[in-house]
Amino acid sequence: MARRKPKTRLPLAVMAAVALMSTIAATGAPATGAPAAGAGPDKPTIRYTEYGIPHIIASNWEGLGEGYGYAAAKDNICTLADTYLMVNAQRSRYLGADGKASPGQNQNSTTNLNSDLYFQRINDNRVVERLIDQPAPNGPEPEVKEGIRGYVQGYNRYLAETGVNNISDPACRGAAWVRPITELDVYRHAHAEIIMGSADPLLDGEVNAAPPGASATAAPPGAPQPAVSPEETATKIREAMAASRQQGSMGSNALAIGSQGVSGGTSMLLANPHFPWQGKNRMWQSQLTIPGRINVSGASLLGLPAVNIGHTDDVAWSHTVATVAPFGLFDVQVDPLHPTNYLVDGTWQPMTSQQVGVDVLNPDGSVGRVARTMWSTRYGPITTSMQGVPLPWVVSAHAVRDANMDNLRALNTWFHLDQAKDVNDVVNTLETTEGVPFFNTVASDRKGNALYADIQATPNITDAHAQSCLTMTGQVLFNQQLRLPNVPPISIFDGKRSECDWPNDPNAVAPGLLDPHKQPRLIRSDFVGNANDSAWLANPEQPLSFPRVMGDTAAPRSLRTQELILTAQNRINGTDGLAGRGFTPENMRQLLFADNSRAAALALNATVSMCQSVPFGLVLVDGNLVNVSEACPVLAAWKDHKYTADSRGSWLFENFWAYLSNGQAIEKLPWRVPFDPKDPVHTPNSLDPGSSAVRDALARAVLALRNAGIALNAPLSDVQKITRNGEQIPIHGSIHELGVLNVVTPGMVDGKLDIVFGSSFIQQTQFTADGPPQSSSVLAYSQSANPNSPHYSDQTKLFSAGGWVTERFTEDQIAASPALEVKVLD
């Protein structure tokens, strides 16, 4: 009797994929588009393609959230658990009081203890719980609640399957603080991200605020502060804010190209957020699909179960950090005999006090308790510092009002953006939710439109209201009489007058917010863009106007903004040296990774001329006699002005520019041609080669490189690199101040050289008249923070090489992936 031939047994992943594709095909879904309505699998399903990118499909919102939660935990369980520890005010309990609250994220991060006290106060006041209970738009929409419910199930499922003691990431393996989460944890995390724009500069001042002569049981009173002028205080605040943003914060570029600016297709979008490379603000990539309801691909801040930056079938959008301060201060006069009483409308009112306590791990392993008394006014909590600059509580005190403290609306904002069909949908979402916390929105659609919109949760401060109520210090800060880069107009109002509080507008979604219809937006068919300057020059052909609270007009733009505008104009006009006119996916990617420096284009020739004219090549600076002659040919040979890995002379110029600019606004440098508001993209220009500041900056740069043992002509790859599992990976790009679009900011993280922040999730998307969107992306620091993950550095290496991942968006494209792995959450 003949033996029967054994059946071939397919791998489980392939079997699941075949079954899923059969289900989709049976519903009549188009072969090249999104699955048809009702085609979702019975169980949430995660399809992993190249570089570990998850494509999550489900039949309902809860299932979609479950898939997202499971996949996010698989890649980044330790980062997420650390975040939940923070928002539940337990970092001191498990990690000690003195550690950094956000290790590696920001060089100015607060301590665990201060972070815990800040969040414990919010938790004691049930701020987030009250917001959850509100109806939409102020509370989460029902579908958002379903998605978060599913996210919790997915996260907890992964943790249960793996076990705390078997987590592969050594950062939290076996840690007592890794635990199952609740829906409240997720909402608290979302709220913490939304209030970040005010918490970062003001947190320490709020938890340490104490009246003069406070007892030792409260926060210790600060040392007496000498009297300073309003100009001095304003200058210190602006310098501190600017330094903080430069040292490790966030920024972005976004460029939308309409039908008149593309070569082939109907529109394009470049999303280039500059976010931290470590900690809770890492971005994470995914595709989320409920057939017939939602099909969106992009990235989100890790742990927020929605796409924050990405594209649907018909719209692509990105966010950039805006020039709106999402908070304001109120200067309240206090009673010198009873400094917790303050004057409003001629009547003394008592501040409210609140005792806030947290558990703290002592050095001997025992757990103690630390309590603080915190103080509040009708405007909000008292703070005694902003970004480390003292605001002494003496004859007056400063209270904080935060435009985002009652904002969970951002969850609804992203829920609707994830389903947008054109830029009008985007505008309608922004206006009806007013949930965007401190971002611009830039978008393009299949119809050929390019949109810029700065519609967000903005304090309702009209120009007239500001001029009526600003204190002397507030006038300097708000009107930017001492302009510094990357610092928004900050209001300090007279708290003695109740009329100076932010008024309510009937057209705003929430009390104290500016009417969204008064906030700037622009739709064009050529291009719009933003690189963290104000809305004024979203497109230079159509300058925008808006209330002063949203930023400046007729003022110098950063070199990065100039570079973005010139890149768009020159490509559309065909004057950039590349073939043809208009943007294609290929040249858009090429232009971003060209790593051109606007600063070098403006100043390199003058710098070389100065260098060659120095007598005997010798410069006396800071007590050192420095020979700069070796630098002259190095800089002269760096003709392409690029910060690619193999560029020589770029690192020398970066150090020179850092010494020359030293945190100053661009217009303060020694230019021969000053800023002209009639030509804001090309002025100021012509660096003065005879300036002693230029000469001394070069000498300092040469001395610094020699002291560090770095050759003046060293390629960028020798000095700007990171180490992942023992392998050194060179990183191209450079700092914001040099006017390089691909921002990369190196710094020390846990005692090692790394990238602090910069290009993170980069996505380029093209729409055509029909067919699916064509998109490419790269997540610069890769999907996982776990050094034992296969996706810990794979996209980092791709980014290093200037490569991109071709997106798989349709079901056919996903099924065709040679790396396909399928996980069904049955």
PDB file of C-alpha atoms in Angstrom, residues 472-594:
ATOM      1  CA  MET A 472       5.715  96.380  33.049  1.00  0.00           C
ATOM      2  CA  THR A 473       7.551  93.034  32.934  1.00  0.00           C
ATOM      3  CA  GLY A 474       4.667  91.577  30.955  1.00  0.00           C
ATOM      4  CA  GLN A 475       4.932  94.324  28.338  1.00  0.00           C
ATOM      5  CA  VAL A 476       8.560  93.451  27.663  1.00  0.00           C
ATOM      6  CA  LEU A 477       7.864  89.715  27.486  1.00  0.00           C
ATOM      7  CA  PHE A 478       4.647  89.899  25.501  1.00  0.00           C
ATOM      8  CA  ASN A 479       5.675  92.538  22.982  1.00  0.00           C
ATOM      9  CA  GLN A 480       9.101  90.935  22.453  1.00  0.00           C
ATOM     10  CA  GLN A 481      10.980  94.167  22.851  1.00  0.00           C
ATOM     11  CA  LEU A 482      13.923  91.898  23.644  1.00  0.00           C
ATOM     12  CA  ARG A 483      13.358  89.228  20.991  1.00  0.00           C
ATOM     13  CA  LEU A 484      15.026  85.855  21.436  1.00  0.00           C
ATOM     14  CA  PRO A 485      14.596  82.790  19.228  1.00  0.00           C
ATOM     15  CA  ASN A 486      11.989  80.117  19.945  1.00  0.00           C
ATOM     16  CA  VAL A 487      10.285  82.004  22.766  1.00  0.00           C
ATOM     17  CA  PRO A 488       6.571  82.850  22.479  1.00  0.00           C
ATOM     18  CA  PRO A 489       4.949  86.056  23.790  1.00  0.00           C
ATOM     19  CA  ILE A 490       4.287  85.461  27.495  1.00  0.00           C
ATOM     20  CA  SER A 491       1.678  87.536  29.293  1.00  0.00           C
ATOM     21  CA  ILE A 492       1.906  88.811  32.868  1.00  0.00           C
ATOM     22  CA  PHE A 493      -1.328  90.607  33.740  1.00  0.00           C
ATOM     23  CA  ASP A 494      -2.372  92.863  36.590  1.00  0.00           C
ATOM     24  CA  GLY A 495      -4.092  90.463  38.993  1.00  0.00           C
ATOM     25  CA  LYS A 496      -5.470  93.303  41.118  1.00  0.00           C
ATOM     26  CA  ARG A 497      -8.199  93.812  38.519  1.00  0.00           C
ATOM     27  CA  SER A 498     -10.624  90.950  37.875  1.00  0.00           C
ATOM     28  CA  GLU A 499     -11.335  92.448  34.444  1.00  0.00           C
ATOM     29  CA  CYS A 500      -7.792  91.401  33.473  1.00  0.00           C
ATOM     30  CA  ASP A 501      -8.639  87.708  33.638  1.00  0.00           C
ATOM     31  CA  TRP A 502      -9.046  86.007  30.260  1.00  0.00           C
ATOM     32  CA  PRO A 503     -12.610  86.788  29.148  1.00  0.00           C
ATOM     33  CA  ASN A 504     -14.983  84.102  27.905  1.00  0.00           C
ATOM     34  CA  ASP A 505     -15.838  84.143  24.210  1.00  0.00           C
ATOM     35  CA  PRO A 506     -19.183  82.667  23.085  1.00  0.00           C
ATOM     36  CA  ASN A 507     -17.555  81.207  19.962  1.00  0.00           C
ATOM     37  CA  ALA A 508     -14.837  79.358  21.879  1.00  0.00           C
ATOM     38  CA  VAL A 509     -15.226  75.753  22.959  1.00  0.00           C
ATOM     39  CA  ALA A 510     -14.152  76.387  26.564  1.00  0.00           C
ATOM     40  CA  PRO A 511     -13.930  79.362  28.970  1.00  0.00           C
ATOM     41  CA  GLY A 512     -11.005  81.712  28.533  1.00  0.00           C
ATOM     42  CA  LEU A 513     -10.082  80.567  25.010  1.00  0.00           C
ATOM     43  CA  LEU A 514      -9.698  82.721  21.918  1.00  0.00           C
ATOM     44  CA  ASP A 515     -12.402  82.470  19.255  1.00  0.00           C
ATOM     45  CA  PRO A 516     -11.033  79.839  16.829  1.00  0.00           C
ATOM     46  CA  HIS A 517     -12.289  81.844  13.849  1.00  0.00           C
ATOM     47  CA  LYS A 518      -9.845  84.637  14.795  1.00  0.00           C
ATOM     48  CA  GLN A 519      -6.915  82.241  14.589  1.00  0.00           C
ATOM     49  CA  PRO A 520      -4.852  82.164  11.374  1.00  0.00           C
ATOM     50  CA  ARG A 521      -5.290  79.704   8.530  1.00  0.00           C
ATOM     51  CA  LEU A 522      -4.335  79.688   4.850  1.00  0.00           C
ATOM     52  CA  ILE A 523      -5.253  77.376   1.951  1.00  0.00           C
ATOM     53  CA  ARG A 524      -3.208  77.627  -1.257  1.00  0.00           C
ATOM     54  CA  SER A 525      -2.445  75.620  -4.358  1.00  0.00           C
ATOM     55  CA  ASP A 526       1.337  76.219  -4.358  1.00  0.00           C
ATOM     56  CA  PHE A 527       2.717  75.670  -0.838  1.00  0.00           C
ATOM     57  CA  VAL A 528       2.460  76.486   2.848  1.00  0.00           C
ATOM     58  CA  GLY A 529       4.865  75.559   5.603  1.00  0.00           C
ATOM     59  CA  ASN A 530       6.098  76.167   9.106  1.00  0.00           C
ATOM     60  CA  ALA A 531       9.416  75.730  10.916  1.00  0.00           C
ATOM     61  CA  ASN A 532       8.381  76.978  14.383  1.00  0.00           C
ATOM     62  CA  ASP A 533       8.170  80.666  13.592  1.00  0.00           C
ATOM     63  CA  SER A 534       4.779  82.388  13.774  1.00  0.00           C
ATOM     64  CA  ALA A 535       2.048  82.111  11.149  1.00  0.00           C
ATOM     65  CA  TRP A 536       3.141  85.363   9.457  1.00  0.00           C
ATOM     66  CA  LEU A 537       5.028  83.761   6.544  1.00  0.00           C
ATOM     67  CA  ALA A 538       3.276  80.426   6.052  1.00  0.00           C
ATOM     68  CA  ASN A 539       3.589  81.569   2.448  1.00  0.00           C
ATOM     69  CA  PRO A 540       5.449  84.866   1.750  1.00  0.00           C
ATOM     70  CA  GLU A 541       3.061  85.708  -1.074  1.00  0.00           C
ATOM     71  CA  GLN A 542       0.199  85.998   1.412  1.00  0.00           C
ATOM     72  CA  PRO A 543       1.427  87.167   4.850  1.00  0.00           C
ATOM     73  CA  LEU A 544      -1.033  86.505   7.663  1.00  0.00           C
ATOM     74  CA  SER A 545      -2.177  88.747  10.508  1.00  0.00           C
ATOM     75  CA  PHE A 546      -3.462  87.603  13.894  1.00  0.00           C
ATOM     76  CA  PRO A 547      -3.641  88.649  17.568  1.00  0.00           C
ATOM     77  CA  ARG A 548      -0.231  89.269  19.147  1.00  0.00           C
ATOM     78  CA  VAL A 549      -0.756  86.392  21.589  1.00  0.00           C
ATOM     79  CA  MET A 550      -0.184  84.004  18.678  1.00  0.00           C
ATOM     80  CA  GLY A 551       3.221  85.343  17.688  1.00  0.00           C
ATOM     81  CA  ASP A 552       4.968  88.160  15.864  1.00  0.00           C
ATOM     82  CA  THR A 553       4.691  89.706  12.419  1.00  0.00           C
ATOM     83  CA  ALA A 554       7.145  91.751  10.343  1.00  0.00           C
ATOM     84  CA  ALA A 555       9.997  90.307  12.408  1.00  0.00           C
ATOM     85  CA  PRO A 556      13.058  88.260  11.413  1.00  0.00           C
ATOM     86  CA  ARG A 557      12.498  84.599  10.611  1.00  0.00           C
ATOM     87  CA  SER A 558      14.850  81.889  11.793  1.00  0.00           C
ATOM     88  CA  LEU A 559      17.408  80.536   9.344  1.00  0.00           C
ATOM     89  CA  ARG A 560      15.482  77.248   9.315  1.00  0.00           C
ATOM     90  CA  THR A 561      12.297  79.060   8.282  1.00  0.00           C
ATOM     91  CA  GLN A 562      14.254  80.798   5.515  1.00  0.00           C
ATOM     92  CA  GLU A 563      15.638  77.455   4.362  1.00  0.00           C
ATOM     93  CA  LEU A 564      12.176  75.878   4.282  1.00  0.00           C
ATOM     94  CA  ILE A 565      10.650  78.731   2.257  1.00  0.00           C
ATOM     95  CA  LEU A 566      13.573  78.902  -0.186  1.00  0.00           C
ATOM     96  CA  THR A 567      13.531  75.127  -0.643  1.00  0.00           C
ATOM     97  CA  ALA A 568       9.836  75.291  -1.568  1.00  0.00           C
ATOM     98  CA  GLN A 569      10.141  78.335  -3.829  1.00  0.00           C
ATOM     99  CA  ASN A 570      13.249  77.152  -5.668  1.00  0.00           C
ATOM    100  CA  ARG A 571      11.897  73.662  -6.301  1.00  0.00           C
ATOM    101  CA  ILE A 572       8.551  74.923  -7.559  1.00  0.00           C
ATOM    102  CA  ASN A 573      10.346  77.406  -9.833  1.00  0.00           C
ATOM    103  CA  GLY A 574      13.019  74.911 -10.864  1.00  0.00           C
ATOM    104  CA  THR A 575      15.868  77.158  -9.686  1.00  0.00           C
ATOM    105  CA  ASP A 576      17.555  74.783  -7.215  1.00  0.00           C
ATOM    106  CA  GLY A 577      19.825  72.981  -9.668  1.00  0.00           C
ATOM    107  CA  LEU A 578      17.715  69.823  -9.781  1.00  0.00           C
ATOM    108  CA  ALA A 579      16.043  68.621 -12.960  1.00  0.00           C
ATOM    109  CA  GLY A 580      12.582  69.912 -13.830  1.00  0.00           C
ATOM    110  CA  ARG A 581      10.153  71.957 -11.788  1.00  0.00           C
ATOM    111  CA  GLY A 582       7.887  70.992  -8.921  1.00  0.00           C
ATOM    112  CA  PHE A 583       8.094  68.407  -6.171  1.00  0.00           C
ATOM    113  CA  THR A 584       8.227  64.668  -6.635  1.00  0.00           C
ATOM    114  CA  PRO A 585       8.574  62.116  -3.823  1.00  0.00           C
ATOM    115  CA  GLU A 586      12.183  61.550  -4.862  1.00  0.00           C
ATOM    116  CA  ASN A 587      13.333  65.167  -4.827  1.00  0.00           C
ATOM    117  CA  MET A 588      11.407  65.980  -1.643  1.00  0.00           C
ATOM    118  CA  ARG A 589      13.289  63.228   0.176  1.00  0.00           C
ATOM    119  CA  GLN A 590      16.528  64.316  -1.467  1.00  0.00           C
ATOM    120  CA  LEU A 591      16.093  67.946  -0.447  1.00  0.00           C
ATOM    121  CA  LEU A 592      15.460  67.094   3.207  1.00  0.00           C
ATOM    122  CA  PHE A 593      18.490  64.821   3.486  1.00  0.00           C
ATOM    123  CA  ALA A 594      20.715  67.210   1.553  1.00  0.00           C
TER     124      ALA A 594
END
